[in-house]
PDB file of C-alpha atoms in Angstrom:
ATOM      1  CA  PRO A 138     107.958 129.926 102.722  1.00 48.00           C
ATOM      2  CA  VAL A 139     109.808 127.424 104.898  1.00 46.00           C
ATOM      3  CA  PRO A 140     112.530 125.589 102.879  1.00 50.00           C
ATOM      4  CA  PHE A 141     111.611 121.976 102.116  1.00 44.00           C
ATOM      5  CA  LEU A 142     114.421 120.477 104.190  1.00 45.00           C
ATOM      6  CA  ARG A 143     113.372 122.607 107.177  1.00 52.00           C
ATOM      7  CA  THR A 144     109.800 121.306 107.355  1.00 54.00           C
ATOM      8  CA  GLU A 145     108.758 119.026 110.206  1.00 54.00           C
ATOM      9  CA  LYS A 146     108.287 116.078 107.839  1.00 47.00           C
ATOM     10  CA  MET A 147     111.861 116.334 106.603  1.00 45.00           C
ATOM     11  CA  LYS A 148     113.717 116.851 109.886  1.00 46.00           C
ATOM     12  CA  ASN A 149     114.303 113.166 110.566  1.00 46.00           C
ATOM     13  CA  LEU A 150     114.849 112.301 106.878  1.00 43.00           C
ATOM     14  CA  LYS A 151     117.566 114.917 106.519  1.00 42.00           C
ATOM     15  CA  LYS A 152     119.562 113.269 109.319  1.00 43.00           C
ATOM     16  CA  LEU A 153     119.720 110.118 107.195  1.00 40.00           C
ATOM     17  CA  ILE A 154     121.139 111.788 104.089  1.00 39.00           C
ATOM     18  CA  PRO A 155     124.862 110.955 103.795  1.00 40.00           C
ATOM     19  CA  ARG A 156     126.960 113.686 105.313  1.00 36.00           C
ATOM     20  CA  TRP A 157     128.826 114.307 102.056  1.00 34.00           C
ATOM     21  CA  LEU A 158     125.573 115.490 100.433  1.00 37.00           C
ATOM     22  CA  GLY A 159     124.966 117.919 103.319  1.00 37.00           C
ATOM     23  CA  ASP A 160     123.003 121.132 102.853  1.00 38.00           C
ATOM     24  CA  ASN A 161     124.441 121.788  99.408  1.00 37.00           C
ATOM     25  CA  LEU A 162     121.969 119.413  97.752  1.00 37.00           C
ATOM     26  CA  GLU A 163     119.055 121.207  96.123  1.00 38.00           C
ATOM     27  CA  PRO A 164     116.000 120.214  98.210  1.00 37.00           C
ATOM     28  CA  SER A 165     113.747 119.865  95.163  1.00 35.00           C
ATOM     29  CA  LEU A 166     115.972 117.098  93.805  1.00 36.00           C
ATOM     30  CA  ILE A 167     115.424 114.648  96.655  1.00 34.00           C
ATOM     31  CA  ILE A 168     113.051 111.900  95.653  1.00 33.00           C
ATOM     32  CA  LYS A 169     113.762 108.880  97.846  1.00 34.00           C
ATOM     33  CA  ILE A 170     116.317 107.128  99.941  1.00 32.00           C
ATOM     34  CA  CYS A 171     116.558 103.348  99.896  1.00 33.00           C
ATOM     35  CA  PHE A 172     119.405 102.210 102.104  1.00 32.00           C
ATOM     36  CA  ALA A 173     119.581  98.702 100.664  1.00 33.00           C
ATOM     37  CA  THR A 174     121.404  99.850  97.534  1.00 35.00           C
ATOM     38  CA  THR A 175     120.472 103.261  96.235  1.00 36.00           C
ATOM     39  CA  ILE A 176     119.674 106.906  96.577  1.00 33.00           C
ATOM     40  CA  SER A 177     117.698 108.056  93.524  1.00 36.00           C
ATOM     41  CA  ILE A 178     117.357 111.747  92.768  1.00 35.00           C
ATOM     42  CA  LEU A 179     115.438 113.531  90.036  1.00 37.00           C
ATOM     43  CA  PHE A 180     117.141 115.050  86.997  1.00 39.00           C
ATOM     44  CA  THR A 181     120.771 115.615  87.886  1.00 37.00           C
ATOM     45  CA  PHE A 182     122.152 113.634  90.781  1.00 44.00           C
ATOM     46  CA  VAL A 183     121.981 109.855  91.273  1.00 46.00           C
ATOM     47  CA  PRO A 184     124.346 108.130  93.721  1.00 46.00           C
ATOM     48  CA  VAL A 185     124.463 104.328  93.767  1.00 50.00           C
ATOM     49  CA  VAL A 186     126.456 102.147  96.119  1.00 46.00           C
ATOM     50  CA  LEU A 187     129.131 100.130  94.317  1.00 45.00           C
ATOM     51  CA  HIS A 188     130.717  98.526  97.357  1.00 46.00           C
ATOM     52  CA  ALA A 189     130.520  99.161 101.069  1.00 48.00           C
ATOM     53  CA  THR A 190     132.736 102.228 100.771  1.00 55.00           C
ATOM     54  CA  ASP A 191     132.420 103.303  97.111  1.00 68.00           C
ATOM     55  CA  SER A 192     129.681 105.087  95.193  1.00 77.00           C
ATOM     56  CA  MET A 193     128.884 106.583  91.797  1.00 79.00           C
ATOM     57  CA  VAL A 194     127.115 109.776  90.776  1.00 80.00           C
ATOM     58  CA  VAL A 195     125.489 110.228  87.351  1.00 80.00           C
ATOM     59  CA  TYR A 196     124.258 113.679  86.401  1.00 73.00           C
ATOM     60  CA  PHE A 197     123.172 116.034  83.626  1.00 74.00           C
ATOM     61  CA  SER A 198     125.822 118.458  82.399  1.00 72.00           C
ATOM     62  CA  SER A 199     125.385 120.823  79.466  1.00 67.00           C
ATOM     63  CA  PRO A 200     128.394 123.047  78.676  1.00 59.00           C
ATOM     64  CA  SER A 201     127.383 122.872  75.021  1.00 60.00           C
ATOM     65  CA  VAL A 202     124.419 121.797  72.919  1.00 53.00           C
ATOM     66  CA  ALA A 203     126.188 118.620  71.764  1.00 58.00           C
ATOM     67  CA  GLU A 204     127.210 117.580  75.275  1.00 59.00           C
ATOM     68  CA  ALA A 205     123.704 118.142  76.620  1.00 63.00           C
ATOM     69  CA  GLU A 206     122.912 114.714  75.156  1.00 69.00           C
ATOM     70  CA  ILE A 207     125.699 113.013  77.176  1.00 73.00           C
ATOM     71  CA  PRO A 208     125.272 112.289  80.919  1.00 76.00           C
ATOM     72  CA  GLU A 209     128.444 112.378  83.030  1.00 76.00           C
ATOM     73  CA  TYR A 210     129.532 110.321  86.009  1.00 74.00           C
ATOM     74  CA  ARG A 211     132.026 110.463  88.860  1.00 75.00           C
ATOM     75  CA  GLN A 212     133.059 107.887  91.444  1.00 75.00           C
ATOM     76  CA  TRP A 213     133.736 108.255  95.152  1.00 77.00           C
ATOM     77  CA  TYR A 214     136.394 105.907  96.546  1.00 72.00           C
ATOM     78  CA  GLY A 215     135.596 105.476 100.201  1.00 70.00           C
ATOM     79  CA  THR A 216     138.820 103.707 101.134  1.00 68.00           C
ATOM     80  CA  ALA A 217     140.820 106.613  99.715  1.00 61.00           C
ATOM     81  CA  THR A 218     138.231 109.197 100.823  1.00 68.00           C
ATOM     82  CA  MET A 219     138.376 110.968  97.484  1.00 68.00           C
ATOM     83  CA  TRP A 220     136.439 111.573  94.261  1.00 75.00           C
ATOM     84  CA  ASP A 221     137.932 110.601  90.921  1.00 70.00           C
ATOM     85  CA  ALA A 222     139.581 113.267  88.788  1.00 70.00           C
ATOM     86  CA  GLY A 223     136.510 114.738  87.110  1.00 67.00           C
ATOM     87  CA  GLY A 224     133.275 114.251  85.219  1.00 67.00           C
ATOM     88  CA  THR A 225     133.531 111.511  82.600  1.00 69.00           C
ATOM     89  CA  ASN A 226     131.153 111.246  79.649  1.00 68.00           C
ATOM     90  CA  ILE A 227     128.987 108.142  79.424  1.00 70.00           C
ATOM     91  CA  VAL A 228     127.279 107.859  76.002  1.00 67.00           C
ATOM     92  CA  SER A 229     124.949 110.112  74.044  1.00 65.00           C
ATOM     93  CA  VAL A 230     121.259 109.405  74.524  1.00 64.00           C
ATOM     94  CA  GLY A 231     120.416 111.137  71.232  1.00 64.00           C
ATOM     95  CA  ASP A 232     118.560 114.111  72.697  1.00 67.00           C
ATOM     96  CA  ASN A 233     118.808 116.550  75.590  1.00 71.00           C
ATOM     97  CA  ALA A 234     119.423 114.353  78.649  1.00 70.00           C
ATOM     98  CA  ASP A 235     117.713 116.623  81.172  1.00 73.00           C
ATOM     99  CA  GLY A 236     114.890 114.286  82.221  1.00 78.00           C
ATOM    100  CA  ASN A 237     114.597 111.734  85.019  1.00 84.00           C
ATOM    101  CA  TYR A 238     117.529 109.446  85.833  1.00 86.00           C
ATOM    102  CA  VAL A 239     117.507 106.057  87.590  1.00 92.00           C
ATOM    103  CA  LEU A 240     120.736 104.199  88.413  1.00 91.00           C
ATOM    104  CA  LYS A 241     120.814 100.837  90.205  1.00 93.00           C
ATOM    105  CA  SER A 242     123.703  98.606  91.268  1.00 92.00           C
ATOM    106  CA  ALA A 243     123.761  94.812  91.009  1.00 93.00           C
ATOM    107  CA  PRO A 244     124.193  92.820  94.224  1.00 92.00           C
ATOM    108  CA  GLY A 245     127.204  90.531  94.099  1.00 85.00           C
ATOM    109  CA  ARG A 246     128.946  91.989  91.048  1.00 86.00           C
ATOM    110  CA  ASP A 247     130.323  95.310  89.849  1.00 86.00           C
ATOM    111  CA  GLU A 248     127.534  96.202  87.444  1.00 90.00           C
ATOM    112  CA  LYS A 249     125.059  99.024  87.097  1.00 91.00           C
ATOM    113  CA  ILE A 250     122.051  99.860  84.933  1.00 93.00           C
ATOM    114  CA  LEU A 251     121.278 103.477  84.054  1.00 91.00           C
ATOM    115  CA  ALA A 252     117.961 104.643  82.576  1.00 90.00           C
ATOM    116  CA  VAL A 253     117.687 108.187  81.224  1.00 88.00           C
ATOM    117  CA  GLN A 254     114.574 110.001  80.080  1.00 85.00           C
ATOM    118  CA  ASP A 255     115.478 112.483  77.340  1.00 80.00           C
ATOM    119  CA  ALA A 256     113.699 115.593  76.083  1.00 77.00           C
ATOM    120  CA  ASP A 257     112.099 113.622  73.234  1.00 77.00           C
ATOM    121  CA  LYS A 258     110.302 111.308  75.729  1.00 80.00           C
ATOM    122  CA  ASP A 259     112.602 108.377  74.903  1.00 84.00           C
ATOM    123  CA  LEU A 260     113.805 105.908  77.540  1.00 89.00           C
ATOM    124  CA  ASN A 261     117.510 105.177  77.003  1.00 87.00           C
ATOM    125  CA  VAL A 262     119.149 102.362  79.003  1.00 90.00           C
ATOM    126  CA  SER A 263     122.897 101.747  79.430  1.00 88.00           C
ATOM    127  CA  THR A 264     124.900  99.171  81.379  1.00 90.00           C
ATOM    128  CA  TYR A 265     128.191  99.518  83.261  1.00 87.00           C
ATOM    129  CA  THR A 266     130.748  96.888  84.198  1.00 83.00           C
ATOM    130  CA  LYS A 267     134.225  97.230  85.648  1.00 76.00           C
ATOM    131  CA  THR A 268     135.855  95.765  82.533  1.00 74.00           C
ATOM    132  CA  SER A 269     133.923  97.426  79.709  1.00 68.00           C
ATOM    133  CA  VAL A 270     132.813 100.525  81.654  1.00 79.00           C
ATOM    134  CA  TRP A 271     129.683 101.840  79.868  1.00 80.00           C
ATOM    135  CA  ALA A 272     128.154 100.028  76.919  1.00 76.00           C
ATOM    136  CA  ALA A 273     128.977 101.693  73.599  1.00 66.00           C
ATOM    137  CA  ASN A 274     125.390 102.595  72.772  1.00 68.00           C
ATOM    138  CA  PRO A 275     122.318 102.932  74.976  1.00 73.00           C
ATOM    139  CA  SER A 276     119.265 100.836  74.133  1.00 78.00           C
ATOM    140  CA  GLU A 277     116.030 102.697  73.416  1.00 82.00           C
ATOM    141  CA  PHE A 278     113.317 100.882  75.364  1.00 84.00           C
ATOM    142  CA  SER A 279     110.408 103.248  74.736  1.00 82.00           C
ATOM    143  CA  THR A 280     109.645 106.355  72.709  1.00 73.00           C
ATOM    144  CA  ASP A 281     106.702 107.589  74.795  1.00 73.00           C
ATOM    145  CA  ILE A 282     107.391 107.595  78.530  1.00 76.00           C
ATOM    146  CA  THR A 283     106.122 111.199  78.871  1.00 75.00           C
ATOM    147  CA  ALA A 284     108.351 114.206  79.413  1.00 72.00           C
ATOM    148  CA  THR A 285     106.629 115.224  82.663  1.00 79.00           C
ATOM    149  CA  TYR A 286     106.468 112.045  84.756  1.00 87.00           C
ATOM    150  CA  LYS A 287     108.753 109.112  85.631  1.00 91.00           C
ATOM    151  CA  SER A 288     107.028 106.163  84.019  1.00 92.00           C
ATOM    152  CA  PHE A 289     109.939 103.725  84.442  1.00 94.00           C
ATOM    153  CA  ASP A 290     112.148 102.213  87.131  1.00 97.00           C
ATOM    154  CA  ILE A 291     114.894  99.621  87.715  1.00 97.00           C
ATOM    155  CA  ALA A 292     115.363  96.933  90.353  1.00 98.00           C
ATOM    156  CA  TYR A 293     117.681  93.954  90.811  1.00 98.00           C
ATOM    157  CA  GLU A 294     116.749  90.509  92.050  1.00 97.00           C
ATOM    158  CA  GLN A 295     118.760  90.224  95.240  1.00 97.00           C
ATOM    159  CA  VAL A 296     119.764  86.540  94.866  1.00 96.00           C
ATOM    160  CA  ARG A 297     120.131  85.953  91.126  1.00 95.00           C
ATOM    161  CA  SER A 298     121.210  89.565  90.397  1.00 95.00           C
ATOM    162  CA  THR A 299     119.065  89.890  87.288  1.00 96.00           C
ATOM    163  CA  GLY A 300     118.257  93.523  86.543  1.00 97.00           C
ATOM    164  CA  ILE A 301     114.651  94.359  85.691  1.00 97.00           C
ATOM    165  CA  VAL A 302     113.557  97.544  83.905  1.00 97.00           C
ATOM    166  CA  VAL A 303     109.811  98.252  83.907  1.00 97.00           C
ATOM    167  CA  TYR A 304     108.428 101.046  81.767  1.00 94.00           C
ATOM    168  CA  ARG A 305     105.471 102.542  79.930  1.00 92.00           C
ATOM    169  CA  ARG A 306     105.353 101.308  76.345  1.00 89.00           C
ATOM    170  CA  GLN A 307     104.519 103.729  73.566  1.00 82.00           C
ATOM    171  CA  THR A 308     101.654 101.735  72.012  1.00 79.00           C
ATOM    172  CA  THR A 309     100.246 100.150  75.166  1.00 82.00           C
ATOM    173  CA  THR A 310     100.357 102.900  77.743  1.00 87.00           C
ATOM    174  CA  ASP A 311      98.101 101.343  80.429  1.00 90.00           C
ATOM    175  CA  THR A 312     100.073  98.094  80.915  1.00 93.00           C
ATOM    176  CA  PRO A 313     103.673  98.002  82.217  1.00 95.00           C
ATOM    177  CA  TYR A 314     106.276  96.296  80.025  1.00 95.00           C
ATOM    178  CA  TYR A 315     109.697  95.039  81.083  1.00 96.00           C
ATOM    179  CA  ARG A 316     113.088  93.713  80.017  1.00 95.00           C
ATOM    180  CA  GLY A 317     115.676  91.783  82.022  1.00 96.00           C
ATOM    181  CA  PHE A 318     119.494  91.922  82.065  1.00 94.00           C
ATOM    182  CA  ASN A 319     121.487  88.856  83.192  1.00 93.00           C
ATOM    183  CA  GLY A 320     124.900  90.515  83.236  1.00 90.00           C
ATOM    184  CA  SER A 321     125.667  90.011  79.555  1.00 88.00           C
ATOM    185  CA  SER A 322     122.487  90.406  77.498  1.00 90.00           C
ATOM    186  CA  TRP A 323     118.954  91.777  77.566  1.00 92.00           C
ATOM    187  CA  THR A 324     115.757  89.838  77.078  1.00 94.00           C
ATOM    188  CA  GLY A 325     113.344  91.026  74.443  1.00 94.00           C
ATOM    189  CA  GLU A 326     110.476  93.316  75.353  1.00 94.00           C
ATOM    190  CA  LEU A 327     107.838  91.499  77.400  1.00 95.00           C
ATOM    191  CA  THR A 328     104.503  92.453  78.878  1.00 95.00           C
ATOM    192  CA  THR A 329     103.961  92.125  82.611  1.00 97.00           C
ATOM    193  CA  GLY A 330     100.407  91.072  81.850  1.00 95.00           C
ATOM    194  CA  LEU A 331      99.291  93.384  84.643  1.00 95.00           C
ATOM    195  CA  SER A 332      96.516  95.100  82.726  1.00 91.00           C
ATOM    196  CA  PRO A 333      93.813  96.788  84.826  1.00 88.00           C
ATOM    197  CA  GLY A 334      91.531  96.937  81.786  1.00 80.00           C
ATOM    198  CA  GLY A 335      90.398 100.280  80.486  1.00 71.00           C
ATOM    199  CA  ALA A 336      92.851 102.100  82.736  1.00 69.00           C
ATOM    200  CA  SER A 337      94.414 105.435  81.900  1.00 88.00           C
ATOM    201  CA  ALA A 338      98.007 105.831  80.724  1.00 90.00           C
ATOM    202  CA  ILE A 339     100.779 105.142  83.234  1.00 92.00           C
ATOM    203  CA  ASN A 340     102.421 108.224  84.748  1.00 92.00           C
ATOM    204  CA  TRP A 341     104.586 106.926  87.608  1.00 94.00           C
ATOM    205  CA  ILE A 342     106.363 103.607  88.203  1.00 96.00           C
ATOM    206  CA  ARG A 343     108.208 102.398  91.314  1.00 97.00           C
ATOM    207  CA  LEU A 344     110.065  99.101  91.892  1.00 98.00           C
ATOM    208  CA  GLU A 345     111.394  97.728  95.184  1.00 97.00           C
ATOM    209  CA  SER A 346     113.428  94.530  95.659  1.00 97.00           C
ATOM    210  CA  LYS A 347     112.755  92.130  98.516  1.00 97.00           C
ATOM    211  CA  PRO A 348     115.979  91.485 100.505  1.00 96.00           C
ATOM    212  CA  ASN A 349     117.531  88.011 100.094  1.00 96.00           C
ATOM    213  CA  ALA A 350     115.002  87.031  97.417  1.00 97.00           C
ATOM    214  CA  ASN A 351     114.248  87.370  93.709  1.00 97.00           C
ATOM    215  CA  GLU A 352     110.912  89.009  94.435  1.00 98.00           C
ATOM    216  CA  ILE A 353     110.246  92.565  93.230  1.00 98.00           C
ATOM    217  CA  THR A 354     107.213  94.729  93.989  1.00 98.00           C
ATOM    218  CA  LEU A 355     105.867  96.992  91.238  1.00 98.00           C
ATOM    219  CA  VAL A 356     103.611  99.964  91.994  1.00 97.00           C
ATOM    220  CA  TRP A 357     102.304 102.434  89.424  1.00 96.00           C
ATOM    221  CA  GLN A 358      99.918 105.360  89.183  1.00 94.00           C
ATOM    222  CA  ASP A 359      97.953 106.195  86.052  1.00 92.00           C
ATOM    223  CA  SER A 360      96.823 109.555  84.701  1.00 90.00           C
ATOM    224  CA  GLY A 361      93.478 109.050  86.458  1.00 89.00           C
ATOM    225  CA  LYS A 362      95.382 108.986  89.789  1.00 90.00           C
ATOM    226  CA  LYS A 363      94.556 105.322  90.420  1.00 93.00           C
ATOM    227  CA  VAL A 364      97.319 103.222  92.020  1.00 95.00           C
ATOM    228  CA  TYR A 365      98.044  99.596  91.124  1.00 96.00           C
ATOM    229  CA  ALA A 366     100.541  96.966  92.259  1.00 97.00           C
ATOM    230  CA  GLY A 367     101.927  93.642  91.105  1.00 97.00           C
ATOM    231  CA  ILE A 368     104.605  91.132  92.136  1.00 98.00           C
ATOM    232  CA  TRP A 369     107.553  89.620  90.242  1.00 98.00           C
ATOM    233  CA  ASP A 370     108.234  86.215  91.841  1.00 97.00           C
ATOM    234  CA  GLY A 371     111.484  85.537  89.979  1.00 96.00           C
ATOM    235  CA  SER A 372     109.850  84.037  86.904  1.00 95.00           C
ATOM    236  CA  ALA A 373     106.567  85.829  86.219  1.00 97.00           C
ATOM    237  CA  TRP A 374     104.407  88.799  87.167  1.00 98.00           C
ATOM    238  CA  GLY A 375     101.155  88.358  89.043  1.00 96.00           C
ATOM    239  CA  ASN A 376      98.998  89.424  91.984  1.00 97.00           C
ATOM    240  CA  LEU A 377      97.567  92.517  90.308  1.00 96.00           C
ATOM    241  CA  SER A 378      95.904  94.677  92.936  1.00 95.00           C
ATOM    242  CA  VAL A 379      94.153  98.059  92.975  1.00 93.00           C
ATOM    243  CA  LEU A 380      95.688  99.951  95.893  1.00 94.00           C
ATOM    244  CA  SER A 381      93.679 103.119  95.404  1.00 91.00           C
ATOM    245  CA  SER A 382      90.819 103.866  93.028  1.00 85.00           C
ATOM    246  CA  THR A 383      90.067 107.330  94.386  1.00 76.00           C
ATOM    247  CA  PRO A 384      91.940 110.259  92.812  1.00 65.00           C
TER     248      PRO A 384
END
């Protein structure tokens, strides 16, 4: 078969992938490119822009059973055109960290939020700052986000720089839940209130920030293949809409 990156649909997209990823990137790992702040990639490779010339990569590395629970990261310093010395451990997520990864960078400050799906279907969230590096222990946001799908995502408000994590909750699987990070602390778990009513469990979640605003768009697909959307206006969720009701 024709390699994924050689298909007609991918010809133009490949030109947009940063040159330092090149042809060495496994085609099956490419999920999306969002030039505002991030490039998110499934399982092992997640670059996020820190500054105009710097970036960070978080990935799964398993030289031993114990270390399989600990994601690693490296930084690229654009001004020096070099990577840092080597892979550095973050923190243990408590189980094999070979699931989906999402890493997002805050606008206006040197801060990142990392969400890792482990082999036990737990969602583990860690924060990074320049002074404290990674938080000592990840927070467990959910214990049932599925091991097969990516039922969580992260986005930052682009003016206030509050980080929002939306995810499937273990006891209410058809309604998205969320928590916010203001740079120093997390809110408690809150419901988005976006309940389709009688819908199937959430399988996929995607967030996108509106430039120069605190607005965030949420889109999710349930196990019945229906697609829904809602809007975060900076203070509350609303505008629930059914985008597709046909599997």
